[in-house]
Amino acid sequence: QSLQSRLFGTWAASGDEVAVFQIDKDSLYYIDEDPIVAISYQFAGDSMSLDYWGNTIVQHISFRKDTLVMKNKLGEVNCFVPVK
């Protein structure tokens, strides 16, 4: 299973049961926003580049078991768990 395909699905912040975003093959959707916000992304190697309203944010992607770990260039780490 490719690293990118492991991203597909719905995710909640680790320790929380509330779904925050959903990822498909070309977009990340903030489903906790009203209306839902869609952000396009590109995936290369082990990084995801997101276009946040004209700013490009690069997240290094890794997994610890089922937990999605995203780390940005500032060293900030966010962990997300899959929502069934």
Short mmCIF file of N, CA and C in Angstrom, two decimals:
data_model
loop_
_atom_site.label_atom_id
_atom_site.label_comp_id
_atom_site.label_asym_id
_atom_site.label_seq_id
_atom_site.Cartn_x
_atom_site.Cartn_y
_atom_site.Cartn_z
N GLN A 1 0.86 -1.19 0.00
CA GLN A 1 0.00 0.00 0.00
C GLN A 1 0.89 1.24 0.00
N SER A 2 0.64 2.16 -0.93
CA SER A 2 1.49 3.34 -1.03
C SER A 2 1.22 4.30 0.12
N LEU A 3 2.24 5.13 0.39
CA LEU A 3 2.11 6.12 1.46
C LEU A 3 0.94 7.05 1.17
N GLN A 4 0.82 7.49 -0.09
CA GLN A 4 -0.28 8.39 -0.43
C GLN A 4 -1.64 7.74 -0.22
N SER A 5 -1.80 6.48 -0.65
CA SER A 5 -3.11 5.84 -0.52
C SER A 5 -3.48 5.62 0.95
N ARG A 6 -2.48 5.53 1.83
CA ARG A 6 -2.78 5.41 3.27
C ARG A 6 -3.40 6.69 3.82
N LEU A 7 -3.21 7.80 3.13
CA LEU A 7 -3.79 9.08 3.56
C LEU A 7 -5.29 9.15 3.32
N PHE A 8 -5.77 8.39 2.33
CA PHE A 8 -7.18 8.49 1.94
C PHE A 8 -8.08 8.06 3.09
N GLY A 9 -9.04 8.92 3.42
CA GLY A 9 -9.98 8.62 4.48
C GLY A 9 -10.26 9.85 5.33
N THR A 10 -10.85 9.62 6.47
CA THR A 10 -11.26 10.68 7.39
C THR A 10 -10.41 10.59 8.65
N TRP A 11 -9.96 11.76 9.15
CA TRP A 11 -9.00 11.82 10.24
C TRP A 11 -9.47 12.75 11.35
N ALA A 12 -9.14 12.36 12.58
CA ALA A 12 -9.42 13.18 13.76
C ALA A 12 -8.10 13.41 14.49
N ALA A 13 -8.00 14.52 15.21
CA ALA A 13 -6.81 14.78 16.01
C ALA A 13 -6.64 13.64 17.02
N SER A 14 -5.42 13.22 17.22
CA SER A 14 -5.14 12.13 18.15
C SER A 14 -5.68 12.48 19.53
N GLY A 15 -6.44 11.56 20.13
CA GLY A 15 -7.05 11.81 21.43
C GLY A 15 -8.42 12.44 21.34
N ASP A 16 -8.89 12.66 20.11
CA ASP A 16 -10.20 13.27 19.90
C ASP A 16 -10.99 12.36 18.96
N GLU A 17 -12.28 12.34 19.08
CA GLU A 17 -13.10 11.50 18.21
C GLU A 17 -13.78 12.32 17.11
N VAL A 18 -13.56 13.64 17.10
CA VAL A 18 -14.24 14.51 16.15
C VAL A 18 -13.45 14.58 14.85
N ALA A 19 -14.07 14.20 13.75
CA ALA A 19 -13.42 14.23 12.45
C ALA A 19 -13.05 15.67 12.09
N VAL A 20 -11.81 15.85 11.65
CA VAL A 20 -11.31 17.17 11.29
C VAL A 20 -11.21 17.33 9.78
N PHE A 21 -10.62 16.34 9.12
CA PHE A 21 -10.48 16.45 7.67
C PHE A 21 -10.58 15.09 7.01
N GLN A 22 -10.81 15.18 5.70
CA GLN A 22 -10.92 13.99 4.86
C GLN A 22 -9.99 14.20 3.67
N ILE A 23 -9.30 13.14 3.25
CA ILE A 23 -8.36 13.24 2.13
C ILE A 23 -8.78 12.26 1.04
N ASP A 24 -8.82 12.77 -0.20
CA ASP A 24 -9.00 11.88 -1.34
C ASP A 24 -7.81 12.06 -2.27
N LYS A 25 -7.89 11.62 -3.52
CA LYS A 25 -6.72 11.57 -4.37
C LYS A 25 -6.14 12.92 -4.75
N ASP A 26 -6.91 14.01 -4.63
CA ASP A 26 -6.34 15.31 -5.00
C ASP A 26 -6.70 16.48 -4.08
N SER A 27 -7.49 16.23 -3.06
CA SER A 27 -7.90 17.33 -2.17
C SER A 27 -7.98 16.90 -0.72
N LEU A 28 -7.79 17.88 0.15
CA LEU A 28 -7.99 17.71 1.59
C LEU A 28 -9.20 18.57 1.94
N TYR A 29 -10.17 18.00 2.62
CA TYR A 29 -11.41 18.70 2.97
C TYR A 29 -11.49 18.89 4.47
N TYR A 30 -11.60 20.15 4.92
CA TYR A 30 -11.82 20.41 6.34
C TYR A 30 -13.31 20.25 6.60
N ILE A 31 -13.69 19.05 7.03
CA ILE A 31 -15.11 18.75 7.18
C ILE A 31 -15.69 19.28 8.50
N ASP A 32 -14.81 19.84 9.35
CA ASP A 32 -15.31 20.45 10.59
C ASP A 32 -15.63 21.93 10.39
N GLU A 33 -15.45 22.44 9.17
CA GLU A 33 -15.77 23.83 8.84
C GLU A 33 -17.16 23.87 8.19
N ASP A 34 -17.82 25.00 8.29
CA ASP A 34 -19.11 25.17 7.64
C ASP A 34 -19.09 26.50 6.90
N PRO A 35 -19.06 26.52 5.58
CA PRO A 35 -19.10 25.35 4.71
C PRO A 35 -17.76 24.59 4.70
N ILE A 36 -17.80 23.37 4.20
CA ILE A 36 -16.59 22.55 4.11
C ILE A 36 -15.57 23.24 3.21
N VAL A 37 -14.33 23.30 3.66
CA VAL A 37 -13.25 23.93 2.90
C VAL A 37 -12.43 22.84 2.22
N ALA A 38 -12.23 22.99 0.90
CA ALA A 38 -11.42 22.04 0.14
C ALA A 38 -10.10 22.69 -0.23
N ILE A 39 -9.00 21.98 -0.01
CA ILE A 39 -7.67 22.48 -0.35
C ILE A 39 -6.99 21.43 -1.22
N SER A 40 -6.50 21.87 -2.38
CA SER A 40 -5.82 20.93 -3.26
C SER A 40 -4.42 20.66 -2.71
N TYR A 41 -3.88 19.50 -3.06
CA TYR A 41 -2.53 19.17 -2.62
C TYR A 41 -1.80 18.39 -3.70
N GLN A 42 -0.48 18.40 -3.60
CA GLN A 42 0.38 17.56 -4.42
C GLN A 42 1.15 16.67 -3.48
N PHE A 43 1.39 15.45 -3.90
CA PHE A 43 2.12 14.49 -3.08
C PHE A 43 3.38 14.09 -3.82
N ALA A 44 4.52 14.15 -3.16
CA ALA A 44 5.79 13.76 -3.77
C ALA A 44 6.67 13.12 -2.71
N GLY A 45 7.14 11.91 -2.99
CA GLY A 45 7.99 11.21 -2.03
C GLY A 45 7.24 10.96 -0.74
N ASP A 46 7.66 11.62 0.34
CA ASP A 46 6.97 11.49 1.63
C ASP A 46 6.46 12.83 2.12
N SER A 47 6.18 13.74 1.17
CA SER A 47 5.71 15.07 1.54
C SER A 47 4.44 15.44 0.79
N MET A 48 3.64 16.22 1.47
CA MET A 48 2.38 16.72 0.92
C MET A 48 2.47 18.23 0.90
N SER A 49 2.28 18.83 -0.28
CA SER A 49 2.29 20.29 -0.42
C SER A 49 0.86 20.76 -0.57
N LEU A 50 0.43 21.61 0.36
CA LEU A 50 -0.94 22.12 0.37
C LEU A 50 -0.93 23.60 0.02
N ASP A 51 -1.91 24.01 -0.78
CA ASP A 51 -2.03 25.42 -1.15
C ASP A 51 -3.06 26.08 -0.24
N TYR A 52 -2.57 26.75 0.80
CA TYR A 52 -3.45 27.47 1.75
C TYR A 52 -3.58 28.90 1.30
N TRP A 53 -4.60 29.21 0.49
CA TRP A 53 -4.91 30.57 0.08
C TRP A 53 -3.65 31.33 -0.35
N GLY A 54 -2.92 30.73 -1.29
CA GLY A 54 -1.75 31.39 -1.84
C GLY A 54 -0.44 31.07 -1.13
N ASN A 55 -0.49 30.43 0.02
CA ASN A 55 0.72 30.01 0.74
C ASN A 55 0.87 28.50 0.60
N THR A 56 2.06 28.06 0.25
CA THR A 56 2.30 26.62 0.13
C THR A 56 2.86 26.10 1.45
N ILE A 57 2.17 25.13 2.02
CA ILE A 57 2.59 24.50 3.26
C ILE A 57 3.02 23.08 2.92
N VAL A 58 4.24 22.72 3.32
CA VAL A 58 4.72 21.36 3.06
C VAL A 58 4.71 20.58 4.36
N GLN A 59 4.07 19.42 4.34
CA GLN A 59 4.00 18.53 5.50
C GLN A 59 4.75 17.24 5.17
N HIS A 60 5.69 16.87 6.03
CA HIS A 60 6.35 15.57 5.91
C HIS A 60 5.39 14.54 6.50
N ILE A 61 5.13 13.47 5.75
CA ILE A 61 4.13 12.48 6.15
C ILE A 61 4.82 11.19 6.60
N SER A 62 4.37 10.68 7.74
CA SER A 62 4.80 9.34 8.17
C SER A 62 3.66 8.72 8.96
N PHE A 63 3.81 7.45 9.26
CA PHE A 63 2.80 6.74 10.04
C PHE A 63 3.46 6.02 11.19
N ARG A 64 2.80 6.03 12.35
CA ARG A 64 3.15 5.18 13.49
C ARG A 64 1.95 4.28 13.70
N LYS A 65 2.05 3.05 13.25
CA LYS A 65 0.92 2.13 13.21
C LYS A 65 -0.18 2.78 12.39
N ASP A 66 -1.37 3.04 12.96
CA ASP A 66 -2.46 3.67 12.21
C ASP A 66 -2.47 5.19 12.32
N THR A 67 -1.56 5.75 13.10
CA THR A 67 -1.56 7.19 13.35
C THR A 67 -0.81 7.93 12.25
N LEU A 68 -1.46 8.93 11.66
CA LEU A 68 -0.86 9.79 10.65
C LEU A 68 -0.08 10.88 11.37
N VAL A 69 1.19 11.03 11.03
CA VAL A 69 2.06 12.04 11.64
C VAL A 69 2.43 13.05 10.56
N MET A 70 2.12 14.32 10.81
CA MET A 70 2.45 15.39 9.88
C MET A 70 3.41 16.35 10.58
N LYS A 71 4.55 16.61 9.93
CA LYS A 71 5.55 17.51 10.50
C LYS A 71 5.88 18.59 9.48
N ASN A 72 5.80 19.87 9.88
CA ASN A 72 6.09 20.95 8.94
C ASN A 72 7.54 21.42 9.07
N LYS A 73 7.91 22.40 8.25
CA LYS A 73 9.31 22.85 8.23
C LYS A 73 9.73 23.54 9.52
N LEU A 74 8.76 23.97 10.34
CA LEU A 74 9.06 24.59 11.63
C LEU A 74 9.28 23.53 12.71
N GLY A 75 9.08 22.27 12.34
CA GLY A 75 9.25 21.19 13.31
C GLY A 75 8.00 20.89 14.11
N GLU A 76 6.90 21.56 13.79
CA GLU A 76 5.64 21.29 14.50
C GLU A 76 5.09 19.95 14.02
N VAL A 77 4.70 19.13 14.98
CA VAL A 77 4.20 17.79 14.67
C VAL A 77 2.74 17.69 15.09
N ASN A 78 1.90 17.17 14.18
CA ASN A 78 0.49 16.93 14.48
C ASN A 78 0.20 15.46 14.17
N CYS A 79 -0.56 14.83 15.07
CA CYS A 79 -0.90 13.41 14.91
C CYS A 79 -2.41 13.28 14.76
N PHE A 80 -2.80 12.39 13.84
CA PHE A 80 -4.21 12.17 13.55
C PHE A 80 -4.50 10.68 13.49
N VAL A 81 -5.69 10.32 13.94
CA VAL A 81 -6.10 8.92 13.93
C VAL A 81 -7.27 8.76 12.95
N PRO A 82 -7.36 7.57 12.32
CA PRO A 82 -8.46 7.37 11.37
C PRO A 82 -9.80 7.30 12.08
N VAL A 83 -10.82 7.84 11.42
CA VAL A 83 -12.19 7.80 11.92
C VAL A 83 -12.89 6.71 11.12
N LYS A 84 -13.46 5.76 11.83
CA LYS A 84 -14.13 4.64 11.16
C LYS A 84 -15.52 5.03 10.74
#
